[in-house]
Amino acid sequence: MKDCQGQLLQRARRGLATAQEQTALESHLSSCESCRMSADLMGDFDSVGEAEPGDYERVAAMATYAVGVRGRRAPVPLRGSRFPWRLVLAALVVTGAATAGVVRFAQEQRSTIEAPLPKPPGPVPHPVSAPLPASLPSSDPTEAPTPEPSEKPISGARGAKGATSPSRAPSSGVSTTAVSAQALYRDANDARRAGRSSEAVVSYQRLQRDFPGAPEAHAARVSLGGLLLRSGSASAALTQFDAYLATGGGQLSAEALFGRAQALRVLGRSAEEAQNLRRLVSNYPKSAYATHAQRRLLELR
Amino acid sequence: VGSETPHTDASVRSCRRAQDPLRALALRASEGEAAAIRELVLELGGPMLRTVRKVLGVGHPDAEDVAQEAVLGLLASLSSFRGDCSVSHFAHQVALRRALHARRHFKTRDKVGDQELDLEGPSDSGEHSPLALSISRERRRIVRGLLDELSVPVSEALALHFMLGYSVSEIATALDVSQNTVWSRLKLGKKSLQKALASDRKLAELLQERPS
């Protein structure tokens, strides 16, 4: 049962096979059970390799966490042990009121250690991180990801590396408002990732209510829209996606358009759904959602 | 026919390194440069997450956690990465191995099994009929189940082949074994798979419904 046409099958899957090779492969597949099984099963797994709505934020959160764990400013030795930066971070997240005290504590500790204190992981990724090149998973693992079209930042703070939340913070010191918005967003994202959807919805809504101008509140619209959509509140979800797009969108515009299309589908507004999908394909042809959109457009014809 | 040239030659490896767009970024990330780590994870995290989903099943509640572990595993192993394959390929392999390990771990906790069939909801694809999608889903379930049963080397070879679409030479490079060894492992795996596919009652029922 030698996998006799393995190389040809790979070339065909990667779009490299000539017409002649393609014909030879098809002929071979009709007679070789082993290669046919390979082709079928590879195809089966290709179909589950597409990006899911929300992947942008998931990966951005992974990046932030990885920087915190593996970055150069990760835990440094403190009297034979490691500085408890995670505990400091947890304290920051749990209560904004504790922030000043924790920072003061950290500053006091700074004089006792050789290396500088580790920075806690930055704010929740979306509002401040670099754009994620959302790429469709390729059946060819060697194919390089395709970058998503870059977009204008939604505020002056966005896109700046290491920038924190909104510039409406007080002129000096740590912005309690900014930290709280970030903490709320982080809590909401954590809850969403952990499957605690109701808790996440409450946090996102509180973020929007208490910090309407914060970039986190803007980004939260897409996550919240997704959660509402999955919970069956398509109209409320549509409102969130519309609000995100109406205020200039951002790095999640493709995802917001995709979510909007799904909401419209649930609501039975097919014409608008198709229009929205065409916009998605047109504006973000290389985004992870373009393939989904094109397939749905075919269904809607 | 089908013979593949092994790419273990030093010059070929060197050339590959030079051509790999992520190589320089990976080097910086391996040194702990925060910006490079972020950029690398943003670049590779998505594909790694999707590889994990292929192994665990779409919608598996632990897919994100496993992907996160895989990302950290990738960063930890970059310093020993020799450049035998692209950084992207390497990341896929790390994700796949981590997910396979997680599957076996979850199995002991009864977290995966037949229930994973329900984790993959109906696709919105318009290209395939619902029957074709069901057959595809059932075959994925059988493959995943078999991965838990086979020996680790065989299941790795099989997963790299079917889930990531690797060629024999790519698998040989990834596993650091000869192509003949890969052939043998794939042969073993495919034999088991053919048995599993043939003996699955649900798949047989679905296939009977398919028009000839």
XYZ file of C-alpha atoms in Angstrom:
513
model
C 0.000 0.000 0.000
C 2.718 2.409 -0.936
C 1.496 6.001 -1.159
C 2.509 6.036 -4.765
C 1.223 9.424 -5.906
C 1.858 11.311 -2.694
C 3.945 14.006 -4.291
C 1.467 14.583 -7.094
C -1.364 14.807 -4.612
C 0.555 17.428 -2.653
C 1.245 19.437 -5.797
C -2.417 19.342 -6.739
C -3.528 20.392 -3.278
C -1.153 23.311 -3.342
C -2.321 24.420 -6.760
C 0.992 23.589 -8.384
C -0.075 20.704 -10.584
C -0.244 21.235 -14.319
C -3.377 20.230 -16.187
C -1.596 17.096 -17.309
C -0.597 16.229 -13.755
C -4.121 16.900 -12.559
C -5.500 14.497 -15.127
C -2.930 11.883 -14.167
C -3.806 12.299 -10.518
C -7.527 11.940 -11.113
C -6.915 8.828 -13.107
C -4.738 7.438 -10.353
C -7.208 8.280 -7.601
C -9.896 6.309 -9.351
C -7.838 3.168 -8.988
C -5.767 3.665 -5.829
C -7.691 3.287 -2.592
C -4.837 4.518 -0.415
C -4.344 7.774 -2.265
C -8.090 8.296 -2.513
C -8.375 7.938 1.220
C -5.586 10.477 1.682
C -7.267 12.934 -0.651
C -10.671 12.499 0.989
C -9.404 12.836 4.536
C -7.204 15.820 3.773
C -10.252 17.465 2.292
C -12.278 16.591 5.379
C -9.812 18.378 7.609
C -9.366 21.334 5.274
C -12.979 22.192 5.854
C -12.512 22.612 9.602
C -9.422 24.726 9.264
C -11.080 28.033 8.646
C -10.935 31.006 10.936
C -13.812 31.516 13.323
C -15.325 34.843 14.284
C -13.497 36.090 17.352
C -10.152 34.578 16.396
C -8.565 37.990 16.098
C -9.151 38.738 19.736
C -8.217 35.240 20.821
C -4.860 35.455 19.101
C -4.248 39.004 20.312
C -4.888 37.827 23.866
C -2.460 34.968 23.327
C 0.157 37.431 22.135
C -0.259 39.611 25.192
C -0.011 36.645 27.482
C 3.027 35.284 25.653
C 4.781 38.633 25.942
C 4.090 38.617 29.670
C 5.466 35.110 30.080
C 8.318 35.024 27.577
C 9.222 38.677 27.142
C 12.518 39.995 28.354
C 10.784 41.785 31.192
C 9.274 38.593 32.453
C 9.768 37.650 36.112
C 13.160 38.550 37.513
C 14.856 37.038 40.559
C 14.010 38.689 43.839
C 15.968 37.425 46.788
C 16.130 33.949 45.409
C 12.539 33.833 44.299
C 10.568 35.318 41.466
C 8.787 38.589 41.692
C 5.054 37.928 41.898
C 4.110 40.036 38.898
C 1.096 37.908 38.204
C -0.226 38.661 41.640
C 0.407 42.324 41.040
C -1.443 42.071 37.766
C -4.305 40.214 39.403
C -4.553 42.939 41.998
C -4.672 45.531 39.253
C -7.411 43.660 37.500
C -9.490 42.941 40.548
C -9.625 46.443 41.842
C -8.678 49.703 40.275
C -8.573 51.240 43.736
C -5.660 49.014 44.624
C -3.633 50.224 41.687
C -1.903 53.087 43.410
C -0.923 50.953 46.363
C 0.396 48.159 44.202
C 2.427 50.551 42.092
C 3.826 52.103 45.238
C 4.687 48.649 46.539
C 6.367 47.801 43.272
C 8.348 51.028 43.364
C 9.538 50.234 46.867
C 10.614 46.791 45.763
C 12.468 48.182 42.771
C 15.354 49.339 44.893
C 15.844 45.836 46.261
C 16.229 44.042 42.973
C 18.937 44.239 40.400
C 16.882 44.241 37.265
C 13.990 46.582 36.525
C 10.560 45.492 37.585
C 8.649 43.516 35.028
C 5.887 45.392 33.387
C 2.562 43.720 33.781
C 1.171 42.648 30.461
C -0.172 45.602 28.580
C -3.777 46.449 28.101
C -6.115 44.080 26.433
C -4.741 43.615 23.006
C -7.191 44.817 20.485
C -7.165 48.524 21.157
C -3.416 48.779 21.267
C -1.918 45.886 19.426
C -0.569 45.831 15.940
C -2.970 44.639 13.259
C -3.297 40.888 13.016
C -2.857 39.591 9.537
C -6.011 37.555 9.579
C -5.429 34.908 7.028
C -7.500 32.094 5.798
C -5.985 28.842 6.864
C -4.346 27.400 3.889
C -4.478 23.800 2.925
C -0.818 24.345 2.227
C 0.985 24.769 5.486
C 3.887 26.402 3.717
C 1.809 29.205 2.348
C 2.462 32.487 4.044
C -0.465 34.202 5.762
C -2.011 37.044 3.873
C -2.173 40.337 5.682
C -5.510 41.953 6.191
C -5.864 45.464 4.830
C -4.562 47.956 7.312
C -6.965 50.433 8.732
C -6.888 53.809 10.265
C -6.727 53.844 14.025
C -9.940 54.808 15.694
C -8.210 57.208 18.012
C -4.877 58.697 18.606
C -4.082 56.053 21.148
C -4.674 53.139 18.839
C -1.923 51.569 16.923
C 0.757 53.073 19.112
C 2.869 50.295 20.486
C 2.579 50.015 24.187
C 0.057 52.789 24.303
C -2.460 52.646 27.022
C -6.045 53.580 26.874
C -7.628 56.859 26.088
C -5.929 60.145 26.205
C -8.769 61.574 28.234
C -6.886 60.346 31.279
C -5.685 62.836 33.854
C -2.518 64.605 32.938
C -0.318 62.885 35.465
C 0.005 59.504 37.065
C -1.801 56.321 36.233
C -5.225 56.851 34.799
C -7.736 55.123 36.983
C -10.276 55.484 34.200
C -7.987 53.910 31.655
C -6.958 51.064 33.935
C -10.543 50.342 34.810
C -11.611 50.279 31.192
C -8.795 47.913 30.404
C -9.538 45.777 33.417
C -13.195 45.557 32.512
C -12.323 44.617 28.957
C -9.852 42.037 30.141
C -12.334 40.574 32.602
C -14.971 40.431 29.907
C -12.607 38.736 27.474
C -11.505 36.257 30.101
C -15.106 35.437 30.899
C -15.920 35.036 27.211
C -12.981 32.746 26.611
C -13.908 30.692 29.639
C -17.411 30.256 28.276
C -19.052 32.444 30.903
C -21.058 34.292 28.309
C -23.552 35.994 30.613
C -20.780 37.377 32.766
C -18.931 38.551 29.685
C -22.017 40.295 28.338
C -22.503 42.133 31.626
C -18.867 43.247 31.682
C -18.894 44.407 28.072
C -22.114 46.329 28.690
C -20.710 47.898 31.814
C -17.601 48.881 29.899
C -19.695 50.575 27.259
C -21.846 52.300 29.841
C -19.053 53.516 32.107
C -16.402 54.285 29.492
C -18.260 55.125 26.306
C -15.296 56.900 24.763
C -12.645 54.299 25.508
C -11.129 52.289 22.672
C -11.896 49.161 24.677
C -15.569 50.041 24.676
C -15.424 50.460 20.919
C -13.684 47.130 20.387
C -16.047 45.457 22.828
C -18.914 46.040 20.416
C -17.713 43.254 18.159
C -17.241 40.740 20.966
C -20.507 41.703 22.558
C -22.256 41.484 19.215
C -20.962 37.965 18.771
C -22.116 36.899 22.202
C -25.540 38.426 21.749
C -25.863 36.765 18.391
C -25.053 33.369 19.837
C -27.516 33.928 22.644
C -30.272 34.559 20.132
C -30.468 38.338 20.408
C -29.848 39.061 16.764
C -31.317 42.578 16.839
C -29.179 43.599 19.791
C -26.158 42.046 18.117
C -26.858 43.953 14.931
C -26.957 47.184 16.917
C -23.490 46.456 18.284
C -21.975 45.638 14.916
C -23.611 48.692 13.347
C -22.297 50.921 16.111
C -18.779 49.591 15.631
C -18.862 50.177 11.904
C -20.668 53.505 12.130
C -17.923 55.049 14.210
C -15.187 54.301 11.763
C -14.729 50.621 12.419
C -11.181 49.566 13.146
C -9.086 46.466 13.054
C -12.141 44.314 13.594
C -14.144 45.728 10.710
C -14.049 42.509 8.725
C -15.241 40.565 11.734
C -17.909 43.148 12.452
C -19.168 42.902 8.873
C -19.255 39.137 9.141
C -21.126 39.299 12.418
C -23.514 41.816 10.919
C -24.210 39.445 8.046
C -24.934 36.615 10.452
C -27.308 38.788 12.435
C -29.119 39.850 9.277
C -29.357 36.212 8.263
C -31.000 35.312 11.547
C -33.386 38.214 11.126
C -34.274 37.041 7.639
C -33.110 40.232 5.947
C -31.486 38.451 3.033
C -31.069 41.420 0.712
C -29.226 43.400 3.348
C -27.230 40.334 4.286
C -26.081 39.884 0.698
C -25.228 43.561 0.392
C -23.216 43.348 3.600
C -21.392 40.223 2.450
C -20.489 41.844 -0.858
C -19.078 44.767 1.093
C -17.054 42.357 3.216
C -15.649 40.547 0.194
C -14.956 43.793 -1.609
C -13.288 45.628 1.268
C -11.493 42.678 2.837
C -10.908 40.122 0.092
C -7.988 38.582 1.959
C -9.602 38.466 5.367
C -10.383 35.250 7.130
C -14.080 35.825 6.542
C -14.027 36.347 2.805
C -14.368 32.652 2.033
C -17.314 32.284 4.392
C -18.880 35.348 2.819
C -18.419 34.121 -0.722
C -19.977 30.779 0.083
C -22.951 32.382 1.680
C -23.356 34.706 -1.284
C -23.538 31.663 -3.525
C -26.296 30.270 -1.337
C -28.182 33.521 -1.508
C -28.190 33.615 -5.308
C 6.918 7.991 -9.212
C 6.379 9.797 -5.993
C 9.968 9.735 -4.844
C 10.855 12.800 -2.869
C 14.212 14.372 -2.349
C 15.189 14.663 1.296
C 16.030 18.248 2.170
C 18.628 17.673 4.790
C 21.511 19.082 2.859
C 23.167 21.953 4.707
C 23.093 24.285 1.721
C 19.419 23.671 1.155
C 18.778 24.305 4.834
C 20.759 27.520 4.695
C 18.842 28.641 1.630
C 15.561 27.878 3.341
C 16.567 29.902 6.344
C 17.366 32.857 4.134
C 14.040 32.564 2.350
C 11.907 32.170 5.447
C 10.253 35.538 6.070
C 9.661 34.700 9.716
C 13.147 33.471 10.488
C 14.562 36.822 11.622
C 11.462 37.571 13.640
C 11.660 34.167 15.309
C 15.278 34.764 16.254
C 14.395 38.048 17.901
C 11.459 36.420 19.663
C 13.706 33.612 20.925
C 15.835 36.272 22.586
C 12.814 37.531 24.464
C 12.184 40.713 22.531
C 8.648 41.599 23.490
C 7.698 43.283 20.223
C 8.976 40.328 18.232
C 7.096 37.866 20.421
C 3.911 39.805 19.933
C 4.367 40.045 16.191
C 5.260 36.384 15.847
C 2.274 35.226 17.878
C -0.031 37.516 15.936
C 1.360 35.973 12.773
C 1.276 32.331 13.792
C -1.268 32.164 16.597
C -4.231 31.945 14.233
C -2.884 29.048 12.178
C -1.807 27.302 15.384
C -5.245 27.713 16.902
C -6.812 26.272 13.783
C -4.432 23.314 13.846
C -5.442 22.639 17.429
C -9.081 22.762 16.375
C -8.410 20.216 13.654
C -7.102 17.799 16.248
C -9.514 18.489 19.097
C -12.562 19.370 17.051
C -14.078 22.724 16.264
C -15.746 24.169 19.308
C -13.785 22.115 21.794
C -13.859 24.102 25.039
C -10.137 23.661 25.659
C -8.936 24.539 22.175
C -7.872 28.059 23.131
C -6.014 26.908 26.205
C -4.209 24.232 24.267
C -3.343 26.746 21.563
C -2.005 29.107 24.196
C 0.177 26.335 25.575
C 1.351 25.559 22.076
C 2.292 29.188 21.504
C 4.356 29.200 24.687
C 5.876 25.884 23.656
C 6.808 27.346 20.295
C 8.497 30.339 21.905
C 10.353 28.101 24.324
C 11.669 25.883 21.576
C 12.684 28.595 19.122
C 16.170 28.766 20.541
C 16.758 25.146 19.548
C 14.996 25.462 16.200
C 17.487 24.444 13.515
C 15.675 25.796 10.517
C 15.094 22.451 8.853
C 11.682 23.688 7.899
C 9.986 27.074 7.852
C 9.038 28.737 11.118
C 5.422 28.470 10.015
C 5.761 24.720 9.509
C 7.472 24.412 12.848
C 4.650 26.280 14.557
C 2.081 23.962 13.001
C 4.018 20.953 14.227
C 4.247 22.304 17.742
C 0.516 22.995 17.770
C -0.310 19.589 16.383
C 1.860 17.749 18.884
C 0.498 19.761 21.775
C -3.044 19.055 20.653
C -2.380 15.339 20.213
C -0.922 15.226 23.690
C -3.940 17.116 25.018
C -6.292 14.655 23.329
C -4.690 11.752 25.097
C -4.795 13.660 28.350
C -8.443 14.613 27.875
C -9.301 11.064 26.980
C -8.272 9.967 30.426
C -10.734 12.511 31.727
C -13.426 11.414 29.258
C -13.529 14.855 27.780
C -13.358 13.714 24.216
C -14.928 10.814 22.500
C -18.127 10.481 20.594
C -19.358 13.699 22.113
C -16.989 15.654 19.891
C -19.294 14.920 17.018
C -21.580 17.529 18.481
C -18.854 20.088 18.792
C -18.713 20.646 15.087
C -21.914 22.294 14.128
C -23.261 22.252 10.625
C -21.070 24.203 8.283
C -22.556 27.077 6.374
C -20.722 25.941 3.329
C -22.780 25.923 0.198
C -20.362 23.692 -1.637
C -21.377 20.397 -0.095
C -24.632 18.665 0.618
C -25.661 18.029 4.217
C -25.006 14.337 3.597
C -21.484 15.033 2.356
C -20.860 17.201 5.381
C -22.104 14.467 7.690
C -19.842 11.909 6.047
C -16.929 14.274 6.324
C -17.657 14.951 9.980
C -17.971 11.268 10.741
C -14.668 10.495 9.068
C -12.991 13.240 11.075
C -14.374 11.721 14.235
C -13.015 8.318 13.296
C -9.578 9.702 12.473
C -9.405 11.638 15.735
C -10.514 8.621 17.701
C -7.874 6.495 16.048
C -5.170 9.004 16.900
C -5.825 8.249 20.543
C -5.411 4.533 19.962
C -2.317 4.394 17.781
C 1.219 4.705 19.038
C 2.465 8.273 19.331
C 4.885 8.072 16.350
C 2.234 6.625 14.068
C -0.462 9.031 15.186
C 1.882 11.984 14.683
C 2.713 10.885 11.159
C -0.934 10.305 10.385
C -2.014 13.656 11.811
C 0.699 15.553 9.964
C -0.393 13.837 6.763
C -4.161 14.113 6.982
C -4.656 17.180 9.141
C -1.827 19.390 7.938
C -1.472 17.871 4.490
C 2.240 17.210 4.854
C 4.111 15.232 2.252
C 6.280 12.284 3.221
C 9.474 14.332 3.007
C 7.955 17.080 5.128
C 6.884 14.569 7.751
C 10.359 13.041 7.699
C 11.882 16.459 8.320
C 9.369 17.312 11.023
C 9.887 14.067 12.899
C 13.603 13.857 12.120
C 13.304 10.354 10.737
C 13.939 8.823 7.335
C 11.337 8.834 4.612
C 11.217 5.053 4.753
C 10.267 5.291 8.407
C 7.508 7.716 7.512
C 6.278 5.371 4.783
C 6.117 2.555 7.325
C 4.267 4.623 9.891
C 1.789 5.909 7.346
C 1.259 2.408 6.066
C 0.497 1.167 9.556
C -1.747 4.113 10.279
C -3.644 3.868 7.019
C -4.210 0.186 7.536
C -5.747 0.842 10.945
C -7.710 3.698 9.525
C -9.131 1.627 6.708
C -10.294 -0.916 9.251
C -11.824 1.751 11.443
C -13.599 3.389 8.521
C -14.876 0.073 7.241
C -16.195 -1.058 10.605
C -17.958 2.150 11.592
C -21.678 1.522 11.409
C -22.726 5.129 11.303
C -20.391 5.931 8.449
C -21.616 2.875 6.576
C -25.204 4.077 6.927
C -24.276 7.505 5.666
C -22.364 6.096 2.732
C -25.347 3.942 1.794
C -27.453 7.053 1.526
C -24.987 8.602 -0.884
C -26.049 8.331 -4.493
C -23.666 6.184 -6.455
